[in-house]
XYZ file of C-alpha atoms in Angstrom:
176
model
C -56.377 -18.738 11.291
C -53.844 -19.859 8.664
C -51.524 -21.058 10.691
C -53.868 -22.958 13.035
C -55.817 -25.091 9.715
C -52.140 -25.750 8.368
C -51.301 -27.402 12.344
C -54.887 -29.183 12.072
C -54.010 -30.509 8.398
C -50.327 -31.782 9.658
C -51.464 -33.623 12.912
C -54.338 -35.374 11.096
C -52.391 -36.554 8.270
C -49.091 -37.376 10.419
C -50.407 -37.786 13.892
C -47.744 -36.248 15.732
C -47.018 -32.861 17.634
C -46.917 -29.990 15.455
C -44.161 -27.199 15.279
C -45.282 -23.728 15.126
C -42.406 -21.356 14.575
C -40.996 -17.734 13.387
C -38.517 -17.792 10.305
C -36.476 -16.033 12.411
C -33.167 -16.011 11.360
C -30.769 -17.510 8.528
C -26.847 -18.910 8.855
C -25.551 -18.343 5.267
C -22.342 -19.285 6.125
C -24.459 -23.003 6.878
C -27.247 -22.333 4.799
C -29.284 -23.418 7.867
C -32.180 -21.392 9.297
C -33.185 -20.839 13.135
C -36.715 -21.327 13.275
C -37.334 -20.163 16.860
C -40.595 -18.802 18.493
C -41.982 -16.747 21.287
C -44.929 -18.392 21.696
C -42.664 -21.867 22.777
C -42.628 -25.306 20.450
C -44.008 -27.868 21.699
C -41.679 -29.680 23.822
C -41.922 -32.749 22.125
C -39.245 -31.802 19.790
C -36.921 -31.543 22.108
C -36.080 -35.300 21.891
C -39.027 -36.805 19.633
C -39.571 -38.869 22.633
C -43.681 -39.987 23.941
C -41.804 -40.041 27.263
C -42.287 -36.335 28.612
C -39.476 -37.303 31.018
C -37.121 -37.714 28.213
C -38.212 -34.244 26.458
C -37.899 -32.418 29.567
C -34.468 -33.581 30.097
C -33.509 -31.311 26.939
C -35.512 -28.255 27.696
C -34.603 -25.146 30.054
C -36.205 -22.839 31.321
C -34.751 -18.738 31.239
C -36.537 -15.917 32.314
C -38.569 -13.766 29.679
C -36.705 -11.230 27.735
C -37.818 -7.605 25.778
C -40.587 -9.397 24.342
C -42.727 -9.876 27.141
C -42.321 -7.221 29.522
C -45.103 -9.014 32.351
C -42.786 -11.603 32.956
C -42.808 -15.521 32.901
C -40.256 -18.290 31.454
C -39.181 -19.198 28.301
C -38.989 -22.643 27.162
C -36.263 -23.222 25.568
C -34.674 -26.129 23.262
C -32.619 -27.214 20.723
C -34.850 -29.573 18.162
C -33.752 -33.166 17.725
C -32.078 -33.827 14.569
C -34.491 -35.915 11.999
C -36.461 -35.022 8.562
C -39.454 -33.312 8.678
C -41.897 -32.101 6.169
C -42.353 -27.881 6.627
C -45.659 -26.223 5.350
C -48.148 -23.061 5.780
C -51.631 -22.376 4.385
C -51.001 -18.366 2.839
C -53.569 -16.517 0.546
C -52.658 -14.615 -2.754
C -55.184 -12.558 -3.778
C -57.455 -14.237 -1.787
C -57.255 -18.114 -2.795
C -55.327 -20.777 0.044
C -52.370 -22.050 -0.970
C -50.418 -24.463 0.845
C -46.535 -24.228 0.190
C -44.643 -27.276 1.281
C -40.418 -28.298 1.967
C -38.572 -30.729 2.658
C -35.890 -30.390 5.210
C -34.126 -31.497 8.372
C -33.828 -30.559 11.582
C -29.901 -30.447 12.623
C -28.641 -30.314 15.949
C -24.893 -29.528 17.291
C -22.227 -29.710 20.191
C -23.436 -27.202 23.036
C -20.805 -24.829 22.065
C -21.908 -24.547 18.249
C -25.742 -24.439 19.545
C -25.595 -21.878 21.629
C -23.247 -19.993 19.581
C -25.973 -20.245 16.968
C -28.788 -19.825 19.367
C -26.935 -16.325 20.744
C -27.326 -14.913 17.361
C -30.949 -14.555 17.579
C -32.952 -14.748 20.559
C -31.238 -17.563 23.241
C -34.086 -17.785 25.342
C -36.270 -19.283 22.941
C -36.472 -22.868 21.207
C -34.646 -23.126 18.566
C -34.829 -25.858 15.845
C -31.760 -25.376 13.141
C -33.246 -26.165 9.990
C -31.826 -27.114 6.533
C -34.019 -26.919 3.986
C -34.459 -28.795 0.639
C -34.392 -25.737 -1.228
C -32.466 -22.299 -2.031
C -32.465 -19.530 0.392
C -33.228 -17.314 -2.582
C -36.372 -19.376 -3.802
C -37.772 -20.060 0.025
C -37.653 -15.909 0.649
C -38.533 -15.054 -2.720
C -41.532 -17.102 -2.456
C -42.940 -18.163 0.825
C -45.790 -16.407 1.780
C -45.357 -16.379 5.983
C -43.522 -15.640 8.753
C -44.524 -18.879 10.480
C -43.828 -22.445 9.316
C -45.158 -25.403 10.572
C -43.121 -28.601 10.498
C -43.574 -32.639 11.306
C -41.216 -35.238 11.439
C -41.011 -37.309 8.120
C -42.320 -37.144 4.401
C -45.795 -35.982 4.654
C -45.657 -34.308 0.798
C -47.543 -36.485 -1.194
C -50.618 -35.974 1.619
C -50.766 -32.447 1.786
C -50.845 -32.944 -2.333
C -53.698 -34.778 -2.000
C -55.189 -32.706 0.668
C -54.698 -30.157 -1.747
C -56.431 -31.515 -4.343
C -59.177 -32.897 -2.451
C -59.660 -29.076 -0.932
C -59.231 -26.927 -4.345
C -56.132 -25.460 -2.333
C -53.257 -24.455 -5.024
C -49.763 -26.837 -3.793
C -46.860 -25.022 -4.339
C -43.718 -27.212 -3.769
C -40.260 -25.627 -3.186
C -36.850 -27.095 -4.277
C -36.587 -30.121 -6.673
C -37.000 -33.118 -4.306
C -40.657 -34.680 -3.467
């Protein structure tokens, strides 16, 4: 339920296509984090395009793996590079909060990508993420395993969302 209000929240105040994804897996020698999913992103980030043509053009599709033994494809991806907002409604003790970053989606040559990709689960989208804050602060603090994400600064909203909601805003790193 979390996770769905925080996707409502970010395609009413921005719009666009929502990313839903696992914090699946972190680079340290990049300091850049895989945020991949089972459950698919949408395609749309797969070139940021409103052509579907043009975001098909990026995306594969691989047989399921070990996670889904009935079968079926994967859709899989590499995001397009760009800023994005990231946030999650969690609860502590109870209460919402919504914890927001600032980041960017980064994508590489094919080799680097799927070298990357290979480290975690291949199959899957993948959207290599940098961001605007220390590993050490984002896992000492963040209160999911899911992250949402949408393409440009959407911060000062979801502050005022906040506010307008009695949700508590908890903003990571030092940039807003």
């Amino acid at each position: 339920m979390d996770g769905a209000l925080t996707m409502q929240i970010l395609k009413l105040i921005s719009g666009l296509p929502v990313l839903f994804a696992d914090v699946r897996h972190y680079h340290a020698d990049r300091d850049v984090w895989d945020l991949c999913n089972s459950g698919q992103h949408a395609t749309w980030y797969a070139a940021r395009s409103d052509d579907p043509v043009e975001n098909l053009r990026q995306t594969h599709l691989y047989p399921e793996v070990f996670y889904f033994p009935a079968g079926g494809a994967s859709v899989q991806h590499y995001a397009a590079p760009g800023e994005a907002t990231f946030a999650r409604l969690t609860r502590d003790a109870g209460q919402y909060r919504m914890q927001v970053v600032r980041g960017a989606f980064e994508r590489y040559d094919d080799a680097t990508n799927e070298a990357l990709g290979r480290q975690s689960t291949f199959e899957w989208p993948h959207a290599f993420t940098r961001l605007q804050t220390s590993a050490d602060e984002f896992l000492g603090r963040f209160g999911a395993n899911h992250i949402h994400a949408v393409p440009g600064d959407y911060v000062a909203e979801l502050e005022s969302v906040c506010t307008l909601l009695d949700i508590d805003f908890q903003h990571f790193g030092t940039t807003r």
